[in-house]
Short mmCIF file of C-alpha atoms in Angstrom, two decimals:
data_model
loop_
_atom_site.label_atom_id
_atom_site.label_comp_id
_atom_site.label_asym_id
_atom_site.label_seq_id
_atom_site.Cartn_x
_atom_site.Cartn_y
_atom_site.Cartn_z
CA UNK A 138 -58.97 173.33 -95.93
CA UNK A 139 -56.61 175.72 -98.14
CA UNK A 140 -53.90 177.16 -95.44
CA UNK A 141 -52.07 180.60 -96.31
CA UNK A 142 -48.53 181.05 -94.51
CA UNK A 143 -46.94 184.61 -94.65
CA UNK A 144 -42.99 183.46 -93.78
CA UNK A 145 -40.48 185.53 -94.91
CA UNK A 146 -37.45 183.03 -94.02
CA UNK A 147 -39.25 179.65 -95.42
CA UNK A 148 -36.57 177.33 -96.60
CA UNK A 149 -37.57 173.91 -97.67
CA UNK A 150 -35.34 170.70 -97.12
CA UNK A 151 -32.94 171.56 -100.45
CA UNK A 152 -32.12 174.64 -98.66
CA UNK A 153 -30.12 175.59 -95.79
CA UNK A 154 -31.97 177.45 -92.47
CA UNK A 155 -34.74 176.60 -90.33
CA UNK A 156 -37.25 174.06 -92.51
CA UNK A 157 -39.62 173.42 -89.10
CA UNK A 158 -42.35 174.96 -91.15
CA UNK A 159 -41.61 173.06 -94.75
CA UNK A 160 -42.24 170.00 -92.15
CA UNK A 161 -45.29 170.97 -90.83
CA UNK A 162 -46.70 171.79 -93.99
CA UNK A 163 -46.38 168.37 -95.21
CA UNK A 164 -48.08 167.00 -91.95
CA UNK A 165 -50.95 169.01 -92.45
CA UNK A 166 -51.18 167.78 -96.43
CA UNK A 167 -50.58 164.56 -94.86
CA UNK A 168 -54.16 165.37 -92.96
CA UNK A 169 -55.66 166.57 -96.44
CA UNK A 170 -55.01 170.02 -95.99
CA UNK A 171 -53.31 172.12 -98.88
CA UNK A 172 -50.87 174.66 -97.68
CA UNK A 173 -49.78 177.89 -100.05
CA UNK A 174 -46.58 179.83 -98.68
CA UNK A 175 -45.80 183.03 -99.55
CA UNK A 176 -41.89 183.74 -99.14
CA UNK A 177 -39.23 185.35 -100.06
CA UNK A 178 -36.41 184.73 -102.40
CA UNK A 179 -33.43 186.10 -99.96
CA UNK A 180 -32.06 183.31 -97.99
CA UNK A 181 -32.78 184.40 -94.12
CA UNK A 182 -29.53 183.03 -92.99
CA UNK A 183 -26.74 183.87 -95.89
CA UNK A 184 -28.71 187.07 -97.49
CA UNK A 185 -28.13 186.19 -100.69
CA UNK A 186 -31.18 185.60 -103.53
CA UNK A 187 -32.09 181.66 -104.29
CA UNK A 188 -32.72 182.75 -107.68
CA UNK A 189 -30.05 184.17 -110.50
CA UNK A 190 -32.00 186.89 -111.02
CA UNK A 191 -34.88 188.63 -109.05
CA UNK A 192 -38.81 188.37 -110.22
CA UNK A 193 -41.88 190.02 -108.81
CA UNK A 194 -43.04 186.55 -108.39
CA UNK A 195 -42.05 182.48 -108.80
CA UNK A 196 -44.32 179.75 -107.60
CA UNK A 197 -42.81 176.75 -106.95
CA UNK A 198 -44.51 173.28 -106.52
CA UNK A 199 -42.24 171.49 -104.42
CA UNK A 200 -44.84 168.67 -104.04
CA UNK A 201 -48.72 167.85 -104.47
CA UNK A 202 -50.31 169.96 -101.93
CA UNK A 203 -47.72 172.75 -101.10
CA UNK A 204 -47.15 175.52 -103.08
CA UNK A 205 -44.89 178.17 -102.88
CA UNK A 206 -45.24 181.80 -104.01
CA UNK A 207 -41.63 183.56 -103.51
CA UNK A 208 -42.30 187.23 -103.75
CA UNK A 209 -40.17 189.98 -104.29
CA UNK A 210 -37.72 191.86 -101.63
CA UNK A 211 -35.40 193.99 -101.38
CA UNK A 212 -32.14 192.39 -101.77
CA UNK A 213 -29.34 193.85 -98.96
CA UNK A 214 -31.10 192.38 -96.42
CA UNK A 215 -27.26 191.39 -94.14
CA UNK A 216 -26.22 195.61 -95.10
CA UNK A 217 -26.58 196.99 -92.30
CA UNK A 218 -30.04 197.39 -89.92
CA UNK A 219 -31.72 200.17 -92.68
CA UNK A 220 -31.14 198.19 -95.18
CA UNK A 221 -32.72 195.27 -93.23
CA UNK A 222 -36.20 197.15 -92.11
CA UNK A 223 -36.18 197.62 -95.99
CA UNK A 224 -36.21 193.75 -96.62
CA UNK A 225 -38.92 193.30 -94.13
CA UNK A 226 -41.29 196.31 -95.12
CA UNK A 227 -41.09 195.06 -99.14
CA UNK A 228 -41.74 191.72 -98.46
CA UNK A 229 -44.51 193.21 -96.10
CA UNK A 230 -45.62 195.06 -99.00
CA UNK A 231 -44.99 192.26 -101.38
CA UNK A 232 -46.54 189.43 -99.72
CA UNK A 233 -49.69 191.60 -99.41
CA UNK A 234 -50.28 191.92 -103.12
CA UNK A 235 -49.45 188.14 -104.02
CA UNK A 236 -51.48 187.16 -100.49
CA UNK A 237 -55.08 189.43 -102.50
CA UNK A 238 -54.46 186.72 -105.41
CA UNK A 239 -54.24 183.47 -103.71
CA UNK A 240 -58.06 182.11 -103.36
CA UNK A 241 -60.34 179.87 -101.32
CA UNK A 242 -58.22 180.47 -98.46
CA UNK A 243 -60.12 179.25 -95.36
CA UNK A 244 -57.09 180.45 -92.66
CA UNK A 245 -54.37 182.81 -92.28
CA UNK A 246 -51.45 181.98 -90.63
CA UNK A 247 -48.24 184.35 -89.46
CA UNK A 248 -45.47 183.81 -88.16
CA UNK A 249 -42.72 186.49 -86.76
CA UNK A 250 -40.05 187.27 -87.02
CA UNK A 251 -40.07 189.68 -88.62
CA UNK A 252 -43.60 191.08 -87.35
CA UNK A 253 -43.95 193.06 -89.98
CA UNK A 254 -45.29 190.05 -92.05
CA UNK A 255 -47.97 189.73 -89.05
CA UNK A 256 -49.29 192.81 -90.48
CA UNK A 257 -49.60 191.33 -94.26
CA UNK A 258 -51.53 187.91 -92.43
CA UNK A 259 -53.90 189.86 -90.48
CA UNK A 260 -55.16 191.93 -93.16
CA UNK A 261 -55.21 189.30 -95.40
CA UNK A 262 -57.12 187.36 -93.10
CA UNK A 263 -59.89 190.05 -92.39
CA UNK A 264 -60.40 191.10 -95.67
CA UNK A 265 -60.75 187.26 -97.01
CA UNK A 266 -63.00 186.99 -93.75
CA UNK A 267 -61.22 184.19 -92.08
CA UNK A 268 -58.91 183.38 -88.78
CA UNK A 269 -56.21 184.73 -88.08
CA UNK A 270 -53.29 182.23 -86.81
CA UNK A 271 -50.15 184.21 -85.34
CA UNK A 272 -46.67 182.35 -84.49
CA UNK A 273 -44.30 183.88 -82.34
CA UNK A 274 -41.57 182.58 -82.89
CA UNK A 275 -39.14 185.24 -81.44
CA UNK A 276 -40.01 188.00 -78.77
CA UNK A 277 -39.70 190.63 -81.48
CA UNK A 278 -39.16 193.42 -80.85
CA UNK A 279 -37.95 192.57 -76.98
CA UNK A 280 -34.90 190.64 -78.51
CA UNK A 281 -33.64 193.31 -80.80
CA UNK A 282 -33.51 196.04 -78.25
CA UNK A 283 -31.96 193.90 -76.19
CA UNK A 284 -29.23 193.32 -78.38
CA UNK A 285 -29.10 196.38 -79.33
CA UNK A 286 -30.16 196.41 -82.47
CA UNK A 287 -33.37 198.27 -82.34
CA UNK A 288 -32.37 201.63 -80.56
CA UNK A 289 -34.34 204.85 -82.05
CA UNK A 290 -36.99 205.35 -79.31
CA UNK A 291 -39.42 206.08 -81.85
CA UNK A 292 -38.88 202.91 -83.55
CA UNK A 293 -39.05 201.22 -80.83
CA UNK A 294 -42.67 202.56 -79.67
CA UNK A 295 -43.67 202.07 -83.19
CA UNK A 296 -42.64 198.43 -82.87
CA UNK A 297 -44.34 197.88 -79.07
CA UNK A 298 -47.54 199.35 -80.71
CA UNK A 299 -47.37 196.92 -83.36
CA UNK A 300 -46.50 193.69 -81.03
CA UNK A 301 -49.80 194.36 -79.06
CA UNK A 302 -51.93 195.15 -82.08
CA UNK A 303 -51.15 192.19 -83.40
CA UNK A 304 -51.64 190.27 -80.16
CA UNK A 305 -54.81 191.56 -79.41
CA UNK A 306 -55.85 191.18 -83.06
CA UNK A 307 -55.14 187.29 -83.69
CA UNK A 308 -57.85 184.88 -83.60
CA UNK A 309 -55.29 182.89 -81.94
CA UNK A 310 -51.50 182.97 -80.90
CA UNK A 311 -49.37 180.23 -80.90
CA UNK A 312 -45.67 180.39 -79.23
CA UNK A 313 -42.80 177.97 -79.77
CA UNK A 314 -41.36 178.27 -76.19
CA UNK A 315 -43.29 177.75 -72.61
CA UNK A 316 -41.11 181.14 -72.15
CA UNK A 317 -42.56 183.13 -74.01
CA UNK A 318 -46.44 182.65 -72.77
CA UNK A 319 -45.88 184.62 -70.16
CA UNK A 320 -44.67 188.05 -72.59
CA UNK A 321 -47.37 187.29 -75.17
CA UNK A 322 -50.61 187.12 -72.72
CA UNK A 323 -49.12 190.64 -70.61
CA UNK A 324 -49.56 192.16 -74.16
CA UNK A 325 -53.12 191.49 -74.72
CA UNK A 326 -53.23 187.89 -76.19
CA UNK A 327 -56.39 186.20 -75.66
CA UNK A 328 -56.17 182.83 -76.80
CA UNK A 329 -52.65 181.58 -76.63
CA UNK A 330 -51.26 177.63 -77.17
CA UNK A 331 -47.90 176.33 -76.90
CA UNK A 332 -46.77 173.96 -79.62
CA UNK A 333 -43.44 173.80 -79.26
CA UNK A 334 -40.00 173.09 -81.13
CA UNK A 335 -39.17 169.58 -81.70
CA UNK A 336 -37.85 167.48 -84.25
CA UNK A 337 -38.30 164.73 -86.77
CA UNK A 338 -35.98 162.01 -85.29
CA UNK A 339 -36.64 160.09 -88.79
CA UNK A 340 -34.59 162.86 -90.65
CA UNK A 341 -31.35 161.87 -88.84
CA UNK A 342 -28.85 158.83 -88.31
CA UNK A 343 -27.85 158.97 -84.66
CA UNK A 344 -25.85 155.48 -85.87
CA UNK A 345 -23.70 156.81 -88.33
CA UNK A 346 -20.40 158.64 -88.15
CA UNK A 347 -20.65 161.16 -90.79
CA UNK A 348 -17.93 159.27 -92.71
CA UNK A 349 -17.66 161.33 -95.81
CA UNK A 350 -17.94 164.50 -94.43
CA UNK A 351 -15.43 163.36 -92.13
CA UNK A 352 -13.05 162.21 -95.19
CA UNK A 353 -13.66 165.57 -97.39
CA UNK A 354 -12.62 167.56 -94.47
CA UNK A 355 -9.63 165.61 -92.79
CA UNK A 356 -11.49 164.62 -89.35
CA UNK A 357 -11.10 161.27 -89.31
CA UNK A 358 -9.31 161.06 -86.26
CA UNK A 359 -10.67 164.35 -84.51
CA UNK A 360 -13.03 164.51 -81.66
CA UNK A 361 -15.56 167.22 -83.58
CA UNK A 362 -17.74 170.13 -81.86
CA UNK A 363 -20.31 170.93 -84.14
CA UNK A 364 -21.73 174.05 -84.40
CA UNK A 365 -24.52 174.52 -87.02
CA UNK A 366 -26.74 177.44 -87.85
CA UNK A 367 -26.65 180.84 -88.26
CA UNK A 368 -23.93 183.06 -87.94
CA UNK A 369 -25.23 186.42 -85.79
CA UNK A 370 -24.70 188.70 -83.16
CA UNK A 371 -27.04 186.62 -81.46
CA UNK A 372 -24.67 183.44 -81.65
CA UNK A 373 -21.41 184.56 -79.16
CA UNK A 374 -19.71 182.72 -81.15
CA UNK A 375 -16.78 184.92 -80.71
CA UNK A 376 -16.86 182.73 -77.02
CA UNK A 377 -16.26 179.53 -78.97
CA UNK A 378 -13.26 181.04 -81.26
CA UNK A 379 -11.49 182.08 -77.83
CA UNK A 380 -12.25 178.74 -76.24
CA UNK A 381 -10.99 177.30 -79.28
CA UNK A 382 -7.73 179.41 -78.53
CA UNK A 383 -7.34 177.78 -74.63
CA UNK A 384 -7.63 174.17 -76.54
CA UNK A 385 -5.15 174.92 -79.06
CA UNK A 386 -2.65 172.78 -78.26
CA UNK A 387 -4.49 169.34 -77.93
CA UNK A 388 -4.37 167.79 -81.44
CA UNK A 389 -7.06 165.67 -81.01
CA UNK A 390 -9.97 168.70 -80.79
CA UNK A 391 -11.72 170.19 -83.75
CA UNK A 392 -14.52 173.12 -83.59
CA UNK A 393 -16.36 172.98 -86.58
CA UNK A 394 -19.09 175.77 -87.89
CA UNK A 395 -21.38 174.91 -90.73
CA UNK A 396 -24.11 177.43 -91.80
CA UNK A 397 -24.00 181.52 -92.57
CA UNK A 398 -24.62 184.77 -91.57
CA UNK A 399 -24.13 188.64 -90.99
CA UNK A 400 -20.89 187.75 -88.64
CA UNK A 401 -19.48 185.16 -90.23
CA UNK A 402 -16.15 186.97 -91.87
CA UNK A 403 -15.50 188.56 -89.30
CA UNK A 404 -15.25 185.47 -87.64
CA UNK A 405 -13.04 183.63 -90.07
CA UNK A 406 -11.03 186.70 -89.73
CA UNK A 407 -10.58 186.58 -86.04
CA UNK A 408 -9.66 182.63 -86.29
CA UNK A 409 -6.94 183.65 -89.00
CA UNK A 410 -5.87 186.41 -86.43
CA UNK A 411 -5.58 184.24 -83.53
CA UNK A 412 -3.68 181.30 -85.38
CA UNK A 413 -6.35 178.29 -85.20
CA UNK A 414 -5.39 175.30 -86.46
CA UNK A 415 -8.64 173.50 -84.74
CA UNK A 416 -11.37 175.53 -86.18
CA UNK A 417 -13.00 174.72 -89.40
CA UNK A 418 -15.63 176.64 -91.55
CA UNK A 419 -18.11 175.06 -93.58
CA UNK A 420 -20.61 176.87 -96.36
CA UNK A 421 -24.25 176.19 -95.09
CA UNK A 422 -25.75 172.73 -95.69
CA UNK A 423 -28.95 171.88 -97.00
CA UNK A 424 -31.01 170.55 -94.20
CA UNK A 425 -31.61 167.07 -96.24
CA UNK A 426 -27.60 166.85 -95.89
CA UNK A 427 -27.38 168.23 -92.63
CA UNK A 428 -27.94 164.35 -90.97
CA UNK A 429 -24.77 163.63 -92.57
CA UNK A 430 -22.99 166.44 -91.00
CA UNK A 431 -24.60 166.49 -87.98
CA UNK A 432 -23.68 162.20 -87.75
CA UNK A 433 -19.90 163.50 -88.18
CA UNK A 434 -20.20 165.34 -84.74
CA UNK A 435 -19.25 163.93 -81.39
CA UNK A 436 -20.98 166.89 -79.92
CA UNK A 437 -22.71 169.98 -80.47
CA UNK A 438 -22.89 173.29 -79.59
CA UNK A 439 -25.79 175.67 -78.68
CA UNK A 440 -24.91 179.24 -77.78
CA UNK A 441 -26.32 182.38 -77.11
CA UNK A 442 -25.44 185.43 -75.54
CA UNK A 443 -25.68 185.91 -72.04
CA UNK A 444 -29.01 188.07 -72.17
CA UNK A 445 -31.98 187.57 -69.54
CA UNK A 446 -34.57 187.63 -72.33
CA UNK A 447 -32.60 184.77 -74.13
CA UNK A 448 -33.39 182.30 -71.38
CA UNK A 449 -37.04 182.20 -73.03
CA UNK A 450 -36.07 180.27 -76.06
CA UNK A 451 -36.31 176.61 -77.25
CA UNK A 452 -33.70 177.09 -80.25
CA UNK A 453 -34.66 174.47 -83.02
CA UNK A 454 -30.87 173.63 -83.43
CA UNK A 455 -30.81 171.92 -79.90
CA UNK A 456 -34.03 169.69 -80.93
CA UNK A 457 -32.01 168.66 -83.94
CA UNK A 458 -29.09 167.89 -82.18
CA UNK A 459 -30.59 165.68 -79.87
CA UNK A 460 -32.68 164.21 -82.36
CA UNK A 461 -29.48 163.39 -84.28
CA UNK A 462 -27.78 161.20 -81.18
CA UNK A 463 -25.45 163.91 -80.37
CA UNK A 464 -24.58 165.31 -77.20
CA UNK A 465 -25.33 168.39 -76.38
CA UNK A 466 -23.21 171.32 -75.07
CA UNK A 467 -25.53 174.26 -74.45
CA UNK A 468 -24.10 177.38 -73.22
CA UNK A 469 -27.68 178.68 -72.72
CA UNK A 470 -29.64 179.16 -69.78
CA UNK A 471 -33.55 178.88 -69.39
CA UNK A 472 -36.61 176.70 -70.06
CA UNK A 473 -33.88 174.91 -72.87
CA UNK A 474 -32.01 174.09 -69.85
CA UNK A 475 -34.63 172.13 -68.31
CA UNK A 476 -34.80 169.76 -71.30
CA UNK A 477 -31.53 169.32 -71.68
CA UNK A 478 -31.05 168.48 -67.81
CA UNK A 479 -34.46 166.41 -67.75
CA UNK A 480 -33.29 163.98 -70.57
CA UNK A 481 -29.81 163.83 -69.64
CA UNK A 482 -28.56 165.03 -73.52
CA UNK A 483 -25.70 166.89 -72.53
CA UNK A 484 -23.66 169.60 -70.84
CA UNK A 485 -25.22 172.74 -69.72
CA UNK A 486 -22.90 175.67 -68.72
CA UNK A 487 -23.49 179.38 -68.16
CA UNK A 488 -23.49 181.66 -71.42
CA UNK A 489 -20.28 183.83 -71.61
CA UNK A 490 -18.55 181.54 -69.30
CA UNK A 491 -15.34 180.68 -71.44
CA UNK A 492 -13.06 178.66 -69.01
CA UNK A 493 -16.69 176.39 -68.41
CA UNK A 494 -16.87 175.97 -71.85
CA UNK A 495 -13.32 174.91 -72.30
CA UNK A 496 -13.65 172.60 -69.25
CA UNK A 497 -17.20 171.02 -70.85
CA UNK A 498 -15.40 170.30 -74.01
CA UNK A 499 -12.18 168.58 -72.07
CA UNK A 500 -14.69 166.66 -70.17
CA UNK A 501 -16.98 165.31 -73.32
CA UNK A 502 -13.24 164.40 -75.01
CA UNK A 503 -12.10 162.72 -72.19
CA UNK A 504 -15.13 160.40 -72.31
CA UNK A 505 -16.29 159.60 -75.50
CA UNK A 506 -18.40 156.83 -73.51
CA UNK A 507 -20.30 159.17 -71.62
CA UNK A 508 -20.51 161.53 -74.91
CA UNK A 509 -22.16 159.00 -76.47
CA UNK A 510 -24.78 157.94 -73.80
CA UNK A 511 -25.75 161.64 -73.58
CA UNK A 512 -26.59 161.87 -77.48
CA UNK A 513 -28.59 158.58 -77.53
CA UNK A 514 -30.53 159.59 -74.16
CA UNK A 515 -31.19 162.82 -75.87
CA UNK A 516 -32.49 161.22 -79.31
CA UNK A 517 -34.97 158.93 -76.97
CA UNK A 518 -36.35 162.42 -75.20
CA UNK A 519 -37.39 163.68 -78.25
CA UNK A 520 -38.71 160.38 -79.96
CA UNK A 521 -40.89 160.76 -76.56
CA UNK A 522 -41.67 163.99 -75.94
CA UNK A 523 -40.41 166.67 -79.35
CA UNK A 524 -41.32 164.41 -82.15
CA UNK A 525 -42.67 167.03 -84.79
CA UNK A 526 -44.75 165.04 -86.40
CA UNK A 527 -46.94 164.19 -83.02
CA UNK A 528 -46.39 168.02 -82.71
CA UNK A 529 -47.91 169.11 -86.36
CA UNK A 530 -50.76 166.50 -85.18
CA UNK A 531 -51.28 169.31 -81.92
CA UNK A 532 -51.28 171.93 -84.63
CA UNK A 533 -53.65 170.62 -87.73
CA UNK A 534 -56.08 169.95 -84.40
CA UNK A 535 -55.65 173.60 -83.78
CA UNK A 536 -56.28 175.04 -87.15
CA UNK A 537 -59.53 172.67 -87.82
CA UNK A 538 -60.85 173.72 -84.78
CA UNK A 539 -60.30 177.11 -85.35
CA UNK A 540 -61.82 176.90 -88.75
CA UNK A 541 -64.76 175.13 -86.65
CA UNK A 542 -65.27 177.43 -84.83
CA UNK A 543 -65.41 180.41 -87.23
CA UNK A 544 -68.78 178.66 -89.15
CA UNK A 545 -70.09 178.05 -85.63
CA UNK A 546 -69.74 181.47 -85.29
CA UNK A 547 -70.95 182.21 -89.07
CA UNK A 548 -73.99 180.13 -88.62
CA UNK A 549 -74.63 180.55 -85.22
#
């Protein structure tokens, strides 16, 4: 079957971001499926174009089976929150028109956020007479209100409208996070299923020591705290600088960020401010480099801001961790919590807690034994339980039975 995917912030494995869905798509060719993506050509987490200059269109064939439509959007997507909406509502608009010339589609599948690209699949999806798949992958718009983001109260009853439309209007509604089935099905989704974040254990080296990123940045003898991903208000990674700030003075601790994003200069500004000498950052990393960066870690961080809502997540950047052989320090609370605890990966303290955070990091140092017993234990919990590619098995079963099940329904 020919699968359309409306995802603004694709990125495939020569690109830095998220590439859970580049994955997926090859497990369902893998299956015999084909799998067309329309996305855009402004990186998600830097907001900068892929391309040197901007076209309508550019399809891409990264390999037999996949193709890749990059449509046009508006460019300032990190300006400010205006300028944002803008990116989302012309790649909404965008998407649309490249989505009409894409053919023999036999499924439509969404993903947010941002939601408004649910709107693009769903249309698409009725008017080529076919199901409609919708991802959550974020409580949009619950998450931007409560970081403030989203504040006109029109907006934001504009947006709640929307959420439940599209709900109510899917064929079916997947979610990423056993937190979030609870939100989705009080909003009028029927038929929900949880396929969660994982990881492809086969994409890392939980043996190796990361010894030439190591070199190129002078860490040989450091004990490193990774962090990698984006750089956002989400992130409280202002916590980490001023934890950073308590640990100063022991030579042997480096905090290292790798990846992009709206906050990230302001950052470096505050660690130039405050007179680090053990903080280090990094351009983003494609994610077919990132098991080299991720092997030069001796742990790993996972924050978040110390919001109720966020205790619903299952961040992808903990899955990789783990399934890199890295310990885990998650300054997160929630159903991430629980797998963290339950295979014994790591540290789990309570977000905006600095002096716990300094106090986990002193602790991992001390024992680089322990460290080390935490990461493997964590790389055998996903190997048992988060492996993506059993995972994209759950989902190809999901789609063919959805396509069933539409020419039961044609025929019956």
């Amino acid at each position: 079957m020919h699968i359309l995917l409306i995802h603004q912030a694709f990125a495939a494995l020569n690109e830095a971001g998220g590439t859970r869905h580049y994955e997926l798509a090859r497990c369902l060719v893998e299956r015999g499926h084909r799998v067309t993506i329309i996305a855009s050509h402004i990186s998600y987490l830097t907001g900068k174009s892929r391309a040197q200059s901007l076209h309508w269109l550019e399809k891409q064939t990264p390999e037999p089976g996949i193709t890749l439509l990059r449509s046009y959007t508006y460019p300032a997507f990190h300006r400010s929150f205006v300028h944002r909406v803008l990116s989302f509502l012309s790649f909404m608009i965008s998407s649309f028109i490249t989505g009409l010339g894409v053919k023999e589609v036999d499924l439509v599948w969404g993903t947010s956020p941002p939601i408004f690209q649910g709107v693009t699949a769903w249309l698409l999806a009725r008017l080529k007479g076919v199901p409609f798949l919708f991802e959550i992958r974020d409580l949009w718009p619950a998450f931007a209100i409560a970081i403030g983001v989203l504040r006109n109260p029109l907006l934001i009853r504009m947006s709640l409208w929307l959420e439940r439309f599209l709900y109510q209007h899917a064929d079916r509604v997947i979610v990423n996070s056993p937190g979030f089935l609870q939100h989705v099905t009080e909003r009028g989704a029927r038929r929900v299923e949880l396929i969660p974040n994982g990881a492809d254990p086969e994409m890392f080296h939980p043996t190796s020591r990361g010894t030439d990123f190591r070199h190129e940045n002078g860490l040989e003898d450091k004990f490193v705290i990774l962090y990698a991903g984006a750089h956002g208000i989400s992130n409280d990674l202002g916590l980490v600088l001023r934890a950073a700030y308590e640990l100063r003075n022991d030579p042997n601790l480096m905090f290292v960020f790798v990846g992009d994003g709206k906050e990230k200069d302001r950052l470096e500004e505050d660690a130039f401010r405050m007179g680090l000498t053990n903080t280090l950052f990094c351009p983003p990393v494609a994610k077919e480099n990132m098991a080299e960066v991720m092997a030069a870690a001796d742990a790993c961080i996972a924050i978040l801001k110390p919001l109720e809502l966020y205790k619903t997540t299952y961040p992808n950047k903990v899955f990789d961790y783990m399934a890199a052989g890295r310990a885990v320090l998650l300054v997160i609370d929630g159903v991430i919590r629980q797998v963290v605890e339950d295979a014994h990966a790591g540290i789990a303290i309570p977000p905006g807690d600095k002096q716990s955070l300094v106090q986990a990091v002193q602790q991992m140092a001390a024992d680089p034994e322990c460290t080390r017993a935490m990461g493997a234990s964590g790389r055998a919990y996903i190997e048992m339980h988060f492996n993506r590619r059993t995972l994209a098995e759950k989902l190809a079963a999901l789609i063919e039975e959805m396509q069933a099940s539409q020419g039961r329904n044609l025929h019956g």
